[in-house]
Amino acid sequence: MGESAQVSAASHRSIPAGDPGPVATRRGAGGAFEDDVSGRTWRSRVSPFVGLAPFALYTLVFLGIPALAIVYGAFQKPSGGFTFENLRLATTGIYRTGYETSLELAVISSVVPGIIGLLLAYAIHTSKSTNLRRIVSTSSGVFANFGGVPLAFLFIATLGTTGVATTWLRDLGIDPYQHGFDLYTLSGVALVYMYFQIPLMVLVITPALGGIRSTWREAANNLGARSWQFWRHVGGPVLLPSVLGAVLLLFGSALSAYATAQALTSGSIALTPIQIGTFLNGNVLAGEQNVGKALGFGMIVIIMVVMLLYGILQRRASKWLR
Amino acid sequence: MKVLGNRAKADWSAPLPAERAGASVRLSGLRRSFGPTKALNGLSLDIAPGELVALLGPSGCGKTTALRVLAGFETLDAGHVLVDGQDLAGTPAQKRDMGMVFQSYSLFPNMDAVDNVAFGLRMRGHAARARRDKAGELLDLVGLAVEAKKFPHQMSGGQQQRVALARALAIEPRVLLLDEPLSALDAKVRLQLRQQIRSLQQRLQTTTVFVTHDQEEALSIADRVCVMRDGRIEQVDAPADLYARPATPFVAEFVGTMNRIPGVTESGGVRVLGRLLAMRGEGTTNPGVPVDVLVRPEALSLSDAPGSDGRGIVTNKTFLGAVTRVQVLVEDGLGVQVDQPSEEVATLALGAPVGVFIAAPDVLTAERRAPAAFHEAPSN
Ligand SMILES: Nc1ncnc2c1ncn2[C@@H]1O[C@H](COP(=O)(O)OP(=O)(O)OP(=O)(O)O)[C@@H](O)[C@H]1O
Ligand SMILES: [Mg+2]
């Protein structure tokens, strides 16, 4: 399940909390560097990287090589030989629509849950109940990992045309399907994605909120700042790099989610991951075998562009950390 | 505190214009409980304009709570805070015009030193130019003009605290509140910054409350020291008086070094080390009660012709400059510390027999406490 993979990536991500930490720690880092200069053995210089070796190998085998294969294949005729034809096909017609819809879905289901998740995390963070905090963080972990067919089924059973909630609302005289709601459309899919995106945002952003020191707020207050002024001048800017990082994560999660959308819409809306899935299943026209790889290549490009934008924003937002 | 400019820089000891004098502060009957804990239990204190009062007391006695009440971060169960006669009950923290310096890490991490210092002025709607100038002046004042463009994580702890001080002073606060501002710093920086704070405060005549649990710091910096215990005030006095005439055993032991020497009350006073001395303070007046007599090392003297009482042997000598602290083991394993002029004890050998006697006219007594013979007040 695409969603699950994304989430486990999330929990390993370290979000800068905006806390420079005690002076001593930074001094310590400098000290280690000086040790190197003062002529230690090659062993001490190499050993930090030895631990990384399994990860590097893993990345190479399961990310680097497949990515290269995709890029290579995207420019190959099925019969062999270089071509742009795959790319041309992948960026026109239904495939172009697929990219557009996927991007729209990814933007909506990263920005909206990002905002909601942030507000929710803030509300929980400021609440005095430690029990509430524990319950929310545990359940967020569960919900954020809930996706794919079971999630789609959950929504179909409640909010589908004959779902429990729909029927119930209809009995009350409010038919959501008469008021423009449709679970099997793009906005329906976006709604379903919220189910795991909001908890994911809560999970990822809560540590960053914890990095906002109460003394900053009190110092700001003391100097004449109202609450919103604190957030405008201190809390917001300090949190921004983390929020950007978290939203990027949501974006990636939404862009590549496959199983949920597939189960929900059975391919009735054009989404690139589903289209790629079709190629994987072998339902391809003769001569178009490699269009799937071109689609994958497009996804790689999108992610790279977004990462680049993120990098620029991040640099600007965290100027003060360097 | 109108101008901090050239005049201030040019002459640190310039006489103070009268209109600069700070605000008066009156705390009356402050009460604040957290569940069963009475953090403030009827604390009352008057602070004169321009005065620096140190709140001194053991951990958990309510010092921070008192300061936070003053700053408006903490509500009161009962009591009043008056500044210049005006009750601050309905005034939120951001309108109180109090400059607070926290223990550590209170600088805004996303702003450089100048912007940190200028923050209060920004909130007050001063023009960018004016507030930068003023912030520059203040950084100059705390000796950090060169670090103006640095972010907090690029500065040392001492520099950060000086920026925090400049930031608090920038708003020309009616009252300056310092909550253990030096406790995160090393001893040398602590001493320097302490002197700097004091001279700045005296020059600006800002009414200041300085919280600390370091008695030496309190005694050296304050006009008056207010010793707190369990949410209330034990004694408020000028440092010298507090040291010389502690009102209660608690104060006596908390401030400075104090010997506890067993004695027994008699009708005329207390018999200790073979002598009868007058008692002061609230101790018992019934005769025949075992008590501890509290005596400072400098109120004890040594004689080299030991009589029958107060005999002991020298176990240790610590050279402190003009005086030397001699540790003497008197009978029953009781150790006392005696400060003597260094030249008088220069030839005194370890193990030498000496006599110890009390050279004070009257003494403070406390309930007899078991073994600990002398008590060293915590130094930080
Ligand atoms: N927000 C709070 N919630 C619960 N109890 C509190 C709170 N703030 C203070 N207390 C309690 O009130 C008492 C006084 O606390 P306070 O922080 O004023 O002590 P302090 O004199 O500043 O001590 P220290 O020297 O350790 O800083 C303590 O027993 C503390 O546990
Ligand atoms: Mg405290």
XYZ file of C-alpha atoms and ligand atoms in Angstrom:
734
model
C 0.000 0.000 0.000
C 1.509 3.251 -1.106
C 0.217 5.189 1.878
C 1.827 2.936 4.443
C 5.224 3.244 2.846
C 4.917 7.011 2.972
C 4.043 7.009 6.617
C 6.945 4.942 7.741
C 9.149 7.397 5.897
C 7.448 10.140 7.866
C 8.246 8.762 11.256
C 11.935 8.646 10.458
C 12.027 12.165 9.225
C 13.586 14.657 11.527
C 11.799 17.947 11.447
C 13.845 20.946 12.546
C 12.083 22.153 15.637
C 13.544 25.604 15.431
C 15.446 25.036 18.598
C 19.110 25.775 18.359
C 19.724 23.778 21.519
C 22.288 24.400 24.192
C 25.543 26.015 23.281
C 27.593 23.109 24.516
C 26.118 20.751 21.945
C 27.195 22.896 19.065
C 30.623 23.324 20.529
C 30.817 19.548 20.712
C 30.229 19.240 16.993
C 33.054 21.675 16.323
C 35.322 19.675 18.573
C 34.794 16.491 16.614
C 35.816 18.307 13.486
C 39.016 19.549 15.055
C 39.897 16.021 16.056
C 39.855 15.074 12.402
C 42.169 17.874 11.449
C 44.645 16.998 14.153
C 45.464 13.828 12.278
C 43.453 10.835 13.359
C 43.665 7.566 11.480
C 41.697 6.982 8.294
C 39.680 4.512 10.321
C 38.146 7.207 12.515
C 37.321 9.220 9.442
C 35.734 6.373 7.545
C 33.939 4.618 10.382
C 31.006 7.086 10.603
C 30.083 6.063 7.066
C 30.338 2.348 7.661
C 27.056 2.421 9.547
C 25.429 4.037 6.553
C 26.522 1.311 4.172
C 23.440 -0.952 4.464
C 21.190 2.032 3.906
C 23.226 3.185 0.922
C 23.083 -0.301 -0.559
C 19.356 -0.505 0.018
C 18.803 2.879 -1.605
C 20.879 1.894 -4.570
C 19.134 -1.419 -5.143
C 15.562 -0.346 -4.516
C 15.598 3.288 -5.548
C 18.604 4.109 -7.703
C 18.531 1.137 -10.066
C 14.736 1.141 -10.606
C 14.798 4.892 -11.171
C 17.541 4.510 -13.749
C 15.611 1.670 -15.395
C 12.533 3.888 -15.589
C 14.415 6.819 -17.041
C 16.154 4.555 -19.523
C 12.956 2.767 -20.502
C 11.080 6.037 -20.917
C 13.258 6.822 -23.905
C 13.256 3.371 -25.495
C 11.081 1.993 -28.264
C 9.571 -1.407 -27.362
C 11.681 -2.788 -30.163
C 14.759 -1.001 -28.871
C 16.265 2.303 -29.852
C 15.953 5.842 -28.606
C 12.651 7.747 -28.902
C 10.674 10.683 -27.551
C 7.423 9.043 -28.553
C 6.719 7.585 -25.084
C 7.164 10.984 -23.524
C 4.947 12.635 -26.117
C 2.173 10.137 -25.459
C 2.600 10.449 -21.700
C 2.093 14.198 -21.802
C -0.944 14.356 -24.048
C -4.554 13.227 -23.944
C -5.750 11.138 -21.050
C -2.249 10.926 -19.562
C -1.927 14.688 -19.455
C -5.305 14.835 -17.716
C -3.944 12.209 -15.341
C -1.019 14.423 -14.377
C -3.246 17.451 -13.956
C -5.735 15.606 -11.792
C -2.974 13.959 -9.750
C -1.304 17.317 -9.132
C -4.599 18.946 -8.209
C -5.371 16.091 -5.834
C -1.893 16.215 -4.313
C -2.026 19.974 -3.762
C -5.517 19.891 -2.251
C -4.767 16.904 -0.072
C -1.525 18.319 1.223
C -2.425 21.957 1.836
C -5.879 21.446 3.342
C -4.955 18.593 5.713
C -1.730 20.477 6.408
C -3.646 23.448 7.740
C -6.258 21.374 9.566
C -3.590 19.087 11.029
C -1.527 22.035 12.188
C -4.479 23.637 13.951
C -5.443 20.316 15.486
C -1.905 19.641 16.663
C -1.761 23.124 18.157
C -5.050 22.637 19.973
C -3.816 19.348 21.398
C -0.432 20.785 22.244
C -1.922 23.622 24.249
C -4.440 21.436 26.039
C -3.476 20.636 29.591
C -4.586 17.011 29.470
C -1.632 14.690 28.978
C -4.087 11.827 28.472
C -5.660 13.593 25.532
C -2.224 14.153 24.066
C -1.291 10.506 24.443
C -4.574 9.283 22.984
C -4.345 11.606 19.997
C -0.760 10.747 19.181
C -1.409 7.016 19.387
C -4.585 7.165 17.346
C -2.914 9.454 14.817
C -0.311 6.755 14.339
C -3.081 4.259 13.664
C -5.201 6.447 11.370
C -2.228 7.720 9.419
C -1.416 4.133 8.485
C -4.953 3.227 7.528
C -5.404 3.321 3.788
C -6.011 1.329 0.620
C -8.961 -0.928 0.038
C -10.177 -1.072 3.676
C -10.274 2.710 3.859
C -12.068 2.992 0.530
C -14.574 0.422 1.698
C -15.073 2.284 4.960
C -16.049 5.408 3.079
C -18.188 3.611 0.522
C -20.087 1.965 3.359
C -20.721 5.266 5.101
C -20.762 7.985 2.471
C -21.330 6.007 -0.752
C -24.606 6.429 -2.640
C -26.218 3.822 -0.392
C -23.926 4.272 2.588
C -25.117 4.352 6.164
C -24.553 8.067 6.695
C -25.946 8.942 3.284
C -29.119 6.966 3.906
C -29.493 8.466 7.309
C -29.046 12.013 5.983
C -31.474 11.247 3.179
C -34.041 10.178 5.768
C -33.497 13.516 7.471
C -34.276 15.190 4.182
C -30.747 16.193 3.276
C -29.424 14.159 0.394
C -25.738 14.957 0.045
C -25.751 13.594 -3.487
C -28.423 16.175 -4.370
C -26.136 18.927 -3.105
C -23.134 18.307 -5.288
C -21.422 15.717 -3.109
C -20.063 12.643 -4.824
C -17.657 10.251 -3.183
C -16.468 8.927 -6.524
C -15.076 12.200 -7.797
C -11.843 14.033 -7.230
C -13.193 15.886 -4.193
C -14.467 12.583 -2.845
C -11.002 11.080 -3.134
C -9.526 14.202 -1.522
C -11.973 13.778 1.346
C -10.935 10.163 1.828
C -7.258 11.137 1.766
C -7.904 13.579 4.619
C -8.572 10.534 6.728
C -4.911 9.618 6.799
C -3.346 12.942 5.811
C -4.615 14.920 8.812
C -3.314 12.401 11.382
C -0.067 12.244 9.434
C 0.277 16.019 9.711
C -0.484 15.863 13.433
C 2.175 13.196 13.914
C 4.820 15.049 12.008
C 4.230 18.570 13.252
C 3.665 17.897 16.950
C 7.385 17.616 17.783
C 7.985 20.938 16.038
C 5.271 22.578 18.125
C 7.000 21.204 21.182
C 10.076 23.131 20.088
C 8.280 26.452 20.556
C 9.443 27.511 23.998
C 6.952 29.012 26.378
C 9.569 31.582 27.389
C 9.488 32.970 23.832
C 5.812 33.557 24.130
C 6.130 35.085 27.567
C 9.043 37.246 26.517
C 6.999 38.467 23.551
C 4.017 39.158 25.789
C 6.220 40.925 28.226
C 7.544 43.162 25.468
C 4.038 44.153 24.474
C 3.100 41.562 21.850
C -0.388 40.152 21.720
C -0.866 36.476 20.971
C -1.288 36.940 17.215
C 1.749 39.176 17.128
C 3.771 36.447 18.751
C 2.684 34.005 16.055
C 3.236 36.561 13.328
C 6.767 37.488 14.356
C 8.140 34.545 16.306
C 6.051 31.370 16.452
C 5.127 31.362 12.760
C 8.604 31.996 11.370
C 10.128 29.448 13.740
C 7.564 26.841 12.752
C 7.564 27.568 9.017
C 10.449 25.291 7.949
C 8.853 22.370 9.756
C 5.435 23.102 8.297
C 6.894 23.270 4.792
C 8.638 19.962 5.320
C 5.492 18.341 6.646
C 3.328 19.616 3.789
C 5.885 18.322 1.306
C 5.580 14.944 2.923
C 1.790 15.078 2.603
C 2.182 16.122 -1.013
C 4.335 13.113 -1.788
C 1.958 10.844 0.069
C -1.062 12.143 -1.855
C 0.661 12.207 -5.213
C 1.718 8.575 -5.072
C -1.239 7.064 -3.206
C -2.655 4.351 -5.389
C -4.691 1.691 -3.670
C -7.242 3.955 -2.021
C -8.038 5.875 -5.185
C -8.133 2.717 -7.256
C -10.493 0.943 -4.887
C -12.714 3.984 -4.562
C -13.053 5.060 -8.177
C -12.153 1.868 -10.061
C -10.247 4.054 -12.462
C -13.146 6.375 -13.254
C -10.992 9.428 -12.680
C -7.656 9.821 -14.373
C -4.781 9.646 -11.914
C -1.227 8.953 -12.961
C -0.481 6.281 -10.321
C -3.567 4.341 -11.434
C -2.539 4.705 -15.054
C 0.901 3.379 -14.218
C -0.826 0.536 -12.411
C -2.663 -0.330 -15.608
C 0.642 -0.675 -17.402
C 1.993 -2.871 -14.642
C -1.020 -5.138 -15.045
C -0.112 -5.569 -18.662
C -3.199 -3.950 -20.203
C -1.266 -2.124 -22.875
C -1.694 -1.313 -26.528
C 0.957 -2.662 -28.828
C 3.810 -0.203 -29.201
C 2.969 1.625 -25.982
C 4.654 -0.740 -23.557
C 7.084 1.895 -22.406
C 4.593 4.735 -21.897
C 4.202 3.515 -18.301
C 7.879 4.179 -17.740
C 7.515 7.607 -19.291
C 4.666 8.273 -16.845
C 6.907 7.178 -14.001
C 9.628 9.438 -15.326
C 7.116 12.314 -15.259
C 6.365 11.544 -11.604
C 10.066 11.651 -10.822
C 10.336 15.024 -12.539
C 7.353 16.404 -10.611
C 8.802 15.274 -7.310
C 12.161 16.769 -8.211
C 10.659 20.114 -9.133
C 8.639 20.176 -5.923
C 11.727 19.239 -3.902
C 13.627 22.058 -5.562
C 10.899 24.577 -4.729
C 10.819 23.204 -1.230
C 14.573 23.544 -0.930
C 14.448 27.189 -1.958
C 11.580 27.988 0.391
C 13.229 26.069 3.174
C 16.478 27.972 2.763
C 14.661 31.259 2.933
C 12.503 30.202 5.871
C 15.400 28.925 7.936
C 17.910 31.670 7.196
C 18.250 32.226 10.928
C 19.332 28.676 11.586
C 22.571 29.002 9.669
C 15.101 56.612 31.228
C 14.775 59.014 28.364
C 18.171 59.179 26.755
C 20.627 56.356 26.691
C 22.812 57.993 24.116
C 26.159 59.660 24.216
C 25.914 61.148 27.622
C 25.349 57.720 29.089
C 28.274 56.270 27.228
C 30.574 59.123 28.053
C 30.216 59.043 31.803
C 29.143 55.962 33.635
C 28.933 57.715 36.962
C 26.931 60.711 35.769
C 24.469 61.919 38.397
C 20.925 60.880 37.748
C 18.276 63.281 36.611
C 15.417 63.138 39.066
C 12.720 62.411 36.483
C 14.420 59.157 35.588
C 13.726 57.581 38.938
C 11.852 54.298 38.530
C 8.428 53.284 39.740
C 7.483 52.217 43.225
C 6.137 48.715 43.679
C 3.886 47.422 46.415
C 3.042 43.770 46.789
C 0.448 43.173 49.434
C -0.835 39.896 50.753
C -0.067 37.879 47.621
C -1.510 34.400 47.678
C -1.306 31.784 44.989
C -1.792 28.034 45.290
C -1.143 25.295 42.803
C -3.303 22.483 44.063
C -2.068 21.792 47.579
C 1.131 23.820 47.093
C 1.000 27.323 48.471
C 3.529 28.941 46.166
C 2.752 32.373 47.621
C 1.382 32.494 51.101
C 0.671 36.091 51.993
C 3.731 37.800 50.604
C 3.971 41.562 51.163
C 6.824 43.773 50.059
C 7.350 47.445 49.319
C 9.995 48.434 46.830
C 11.154 52.020 46.571
C 11.641 53.752 43.213
C 15.013 52.894 41.729
C 15.709 50.213 44.279
C 17.123 46.785 43.497
C 15.598 44.105 45.679
C 16.870 40.556 45.523
C 14.416 37.746 46.197
C 16.472 35.040 47.815
C 15.314 31.666 48.985
C 15.619 27.931 48.555
C 14.209 26.141 45.534
C 10.431 26.070 45.451
C 9.895 28.915 47.902
C 7.886 30.936 45.379
C 10.411 33.411 43.976
C 9.562 32.774 40.350
C 5.877 32.773 41.114
C 6.180 36.182 42.761
C 7.975 37.538 39.725
C 5.485 36.034 37.312
C 2.628 37.535 39.270
C 4.315 40.905 38.973
C 4.830 40.420 35.226
C 1.219 39.352 34.766
C 1.887 35.757 33.703
C 0.309 34.301 36.793
C -3.011 35.098 38.390
C -3.487 35.721 42.083
C -5.836 33.988 44.483
C -5.657 37.042 46.727
C -3.630 40.188 47.163
C -2.662 43.218 45.142
C 0.175 44.362 42.950
C 0.534 48.123 42.830
C 2.970 50.001 40.658
C 3.173 53.716 41.365
C 0.060 53.274 43.444
C -1.951 51.815 40.589
C -3.460 48.346 40.954
C -2.456 46.104 38.048
C -5.186 43.527 38.625
C -6.891 44.083 35.258
C -3.758 44.857 33.250
C -2.589 42.053 30.938
C 1.102 41.214 30.708
C 1.607 42.968 27.395
C 0.416 46.277 28.821
C 2.411 46.225 32.044
C 5.625 47.771 30.768
C 7.803 45.419 32.711
C 11.047 44.199 31.291
C 11.693 40.582 32.138
C 14.879 38.592 31.746
C 14.393 34.845 31.959
C 16.785 32.229 33.199
C 17.834 31.141 29.720
C 16.929 30.666 26.079
C 14.332 33.366 25.859
C 15.727 35.203 22.832
C 13.675 34.833 19.681
C 15.706 32.352 17.641
C 14.599 33.736 14.295
C 15.834 37.260 14.958
C 19.350 38.607 15.232
C 20.464 40.549 18.285
C 19.287 43.919 16.973
C 15.852 42.647 16.057
C 15.520 40.943 19.398
C 16.328 44.146 21.229
C 14.087 46.180 18.943
C 11.127 43.821 19.308
C 9.441 45.703 22.143
C 9.738 48.980 20.277
C 8.306 47.336 17.182
C 5.295 46.220 19.193
C 4.955 49.819 20.327
C 4.837 51.000 16.741
C 8.154 52.847 16.654
C 9.580 53.518 13.219
C 12.112 51.011 11.912
C 14.911 53.552 11.914
C 14.284 54.780 15.438
C 14.088 51.325 16.908
C 17.232 50.166 15.185
C 19.111 53.169 16.531
C 17.844 52.572 20.003
C 18.597 48.850 19.824
C 22.084 49.705 18.649
C 22.609 51.990 21.609
C 21.457 49.367 24.041
C 23.646 46.680 22.538
C 26.487 49.127 22.861
C 25.547 49.640 26.465
C 25.799 45.947 27.248
C 29.011 45.745 25.252
C 27.679 43.758 22.318
C 27.753 46.270 19.469
C 29.901 43.859 17.444
C 27.479 40.977 17.810
C 24.477 42.971 16.595
C 23.936 40.834 13.497
C 24.323 37.498 15.206
C 21.481 35.108 15.780
C 20.981 33.670 19.260
C 22.454 30.276 18.399
C 25.629 32.011 17.290
C 26.153 33.659 20.663
C 27.488 32.381 23.961
C 25.187 32.053 26.949
C 26.553 35.219 28.526
C 26.087 37.179 25.321
C 22.541 35.898 24.989
C 21.723 37.022 28.498
C 23.164 40.454 27.822
C 21.022 40.729 24.705
C 18.047 39.673 26.791
C 18.910 42.403 29.281
C 19.196 44.985 26.510
C 15.890 43.789 25.113
C 14.189 44.207 28.459
C 15.705 47.665 28.938
C 14.781 48.827 25.443
C 11.156 49.367 26.358
C 12.250 51.591 29.248
C 10.378 49.371 31.652
C 8.779 50.690 34.780
C 10.110 47.670 36.591
C 12.892 45.322 35.568
C 12.316 41.683 36.485
C 15.235 39.295 36.491
C 14.582 35.612 37.136
C 17.916 33.970 37.892
C 19.370 35.593 34.796
C 22.877 34.406 35.567
C 22.317 30.882 36.793
C 23.025 29.267 33.425
C 26.406 30.968 33.115
C 29.821 30.009 34.372
C 31.225 31.644 37.480
C 33.419 34.221 35.812
C 30.830 35.474 33.337
C 28.301 35.461 36.128
C 30.409 37.795 38.202
C 31.074 40.199 35.328
C 27.499 40.330 34.198
C 26.281 40.782 37.739
C 28.425 43.869 38.132
C 27.299 45.121 34.769
C 23.650 44.676 35.647
C 24.148 46.504 38.895
C 25.936 49.486 37.397
C 23.400 49.751 34.581
C 20.562 49.551 37.020
C 22.044 52.210 39.241
C 22.623 54.464 36.303
C 19.152 54.034 34.850
C 17.504 53.986 38.268
C 15.124 51.276 37.135
C 13.259 49.631 39.971
C 14.442 46.049 39.815
C 13.501 42.711 41.298
C 16.288 40.179 41.032
C 15.464 36.566 41.780
C 18.284 34.295 42.820
C 18.993 31.381 45.065
C 22.648 32.326 45.319
C 23.121 34.195 48.568
C 26.423 35.695 47.544
C 24.847 37.073 44.395
C 21.959 38.525 46.366
C 24.166 40.132 48.982
C 26.507 41.661 46.455
C 23.999 43.115 44.033
C 20.994 44.264 46.027
C 20.032 47.376 47.943
C 17.889 45.113 50.033
C 17.652 41.356 50.174
C 14.330 39.695 50.759
C 14.721 36.171 52.095
C 11.731 34.001 51.241
C 10.603 30.727 52.679
C 7.507 28.712 51.836
C 5.771 31.490 49.948
C 6.339 34.244 52.449
C 8.996 36.648 53.525
C 11.315 35.704 56.328
C 13.319 38.926 56.464
C 13.934 41.979 54.304
C 17.037 43.992 55.022
C 20.101 45.635 53.616
C 22.742 42.981 52.865
C 25.005 44.001 55.748
C 22.174 43.935 58.290
C 20.866 40.658 56.989
C 24.274 39.141 57.399
C 25.074 40.685 60.737
C 21.675 40.435 62.362
C 19.633 37.638 60.831
C 16.169 37.737 62.340
C 15.574 33.997 62.338
C 17.638 30.829 62.380
C 16.466 30.125 58.837
C 17.909 33.381 57.572
C 21.011 32.928 59.661
C 21.751 29.606 58.080
C 20.686 30.515 54.598
C 22.844 33.593 54.365
C 26.560 33.150 54.819
C 28.390 30.427 56.710
C 27.088 29.566 60.136
C 28.405 27.388 62.948
C 25.943 25.445 65.045
C 27.340 24.929 68.497
C 25.355 23.068 71.147
C 24.450 25.064 74.233
C 21.942 24.998 77.083
C 19.667 27.852 78.087
C 19.936 29.343 81.536
C 17.960 32.086 83.182
C 20.459 34.740 82.078
C 20.885 33.528 78.507
C 22.590 30.535 76.975
C 25.650 28.651 78.143
C 27.909 27.701 75.293
C 31.586 26.724 75.173
C 31.705 27.405 78.896
C 30.388 30.954 78.764
C 27.048 32.564 79.449
C 25.878 34.766 76.557
C 22.768 36.854 76.014
C 20.227 35.533 73.526
C 18.430 37.490 70.854
C 15.658 36.589 68.430
C 12.615 34.475 69.161
C 14.351 31.466 70.748
C 13.126 29.757 73.877
C 13.532 31.522 77.204
C 12.915 28.523 79.426
C 16.066 27.525 81.255
C 17.616 24.108 80.795
C 16.674 23.616 77.162
C 19.307 22.190 74.829
C 19.705 24.492 71.832
C 22.107 25.180 69.010
C 23.866 28.508 69.127
C 24.368 30.051 65.704
C 27.693 31.816 65.312
C 29.443 33.118 62.218
C 33.075 32.070 61.705
C 34.203 35.671 62.212
C 32.390 35.869 65.538
C 34.555 33.066 66.864
C 38.092 33.577 68.111
C 41.008 31.334 68.906
C 43.242 31.454 71.960
C 46.432 29.472 72.269
C 46.008 28.981 76.011
C 43.042 26.639 76.153
C 40.922 26.759 79.257
C 38.659 23.936 80.298
C 35.928 24.698 77.784
C 36.075 25.104 74.040
C 39.250 23.100 73.733
C 40.065 21.582 70.405
C 42.666 20.843 67.803
C 43.210 22.435 64.416
C 42.153 20.080 61.635
C 42.288 22.305 58.593
C 43.266 25.767 57.416
C 41.931 27.545 54.331
C 43.661 30.721 53.275
C 41.053 33.230 52.054
C 43.235 36.304 51.683
C 43.111 38.695 54.614
C 41.536 36.027 56.770
C 42.180 32.345 57.129
C 39.380 29.948 57.911
C 40.529 27.530 60.581
C 38.612 24.359 61.186
C 38.767 23.201 64.755
C 37.598 19.913 66.167
C 36.169 20.656 69.598
C 34.940 18.023 72.004
C 32.522 15.253 70.965
C 33.435 15.415 67.309
C 32.042 18.908 66.941
C 33.781 20.831 64.164
C 33.627 24.615 63.987
C 34.968 27.125 61.512
C 36.802 30.152 62.798
C 37.914 33.112 60.691
C 41.101 34.703 61.936
C 43.389 37.378 60.499
C 45.800 35.447 58.327
C 48.990 36.730 59.929
C 47.809 35.679 63.394
C 47.394 32.044 62.443
C 50.227 31.801 59.951
C 52.319 29.646 62.272
C 49.455 27.562 63.585
C 50.133 23.933 62.743
C 47.570 21.288 61.977
C 46.910 19.270 65.099
C 47.843 22.142 67.403
C 45.697 22.508 70.542
C 43.656 25.712 70.639
C 40.773 27.229 72.554
C 37.649 28.452 70.780
C 35.506 31.222 72.249
C 32.643 33.347 71.071
C 33.550 36.997 70.656
C 29.992 38.295 70.245
C 27.917 39.979 72.956
C 24.729 38.124 72.117
C 23.828 35.146 69.981
C 20.971 33.670 67.989
C 19.763 30.232 68.975
C 17.890 27.529 67.140
C 16.340 24.243 68.118
C 18.954 21.590 68.792
C 19.640 19.613 65.674
C 21.446 16.333 65.804
C 24.864 15.729 64.338
C 25.720 18.342 61.672
C 28.027 20.623 63.541
C 28.309 23.515 61.189
C 26.359 24.546 58.218
C 27.594 25.913 54.960
C 24.960 27.840 53.047
C 24.632 26.627 49.480
C 26.742 28.849 47.289
C 24.650 28.410 44.179
N 2.460 26.106 37.096
C 2.610 25.438 38.250
N 1.870 24.356 38.502
C 1.989 23.684 39.667
N 2.827 24.023 40.661
C 3.598 25.095 40.474
C 3.532 25.867 39.266
N 4.419 26.879 39.363
C 5.000 26.748 40.563
N 4.516 25.685 41.235
C 4.911 25.267 42.584
O 4.945 26.406 43.391
C 6.081 26.384 44.233
C 6.914 27.624 44.015
O 7.456 27.590 42.726
P 8.453 28.672 42.169
O 8.728 28.336 40.764
O 7.903 30.023 42.437
O 9.741 28.420 43.057
P 11.139 29.143 43.015
O 11.325 29.796 44.324
O 11.248 29.987 41.797
O 12.120 27.914 42.910
P 13.457 27.733 42.069
O 14.542 28.381 42.848
O 13.644 26.241 42.024
O 13.235 28.335 40.721
C 6.816 25.102 43.916
O 6.489 24.157 44.894
C 6.290 24.692 42.583
O 6.270 23.305 42.475
Mg 12.403 29.884 39.990
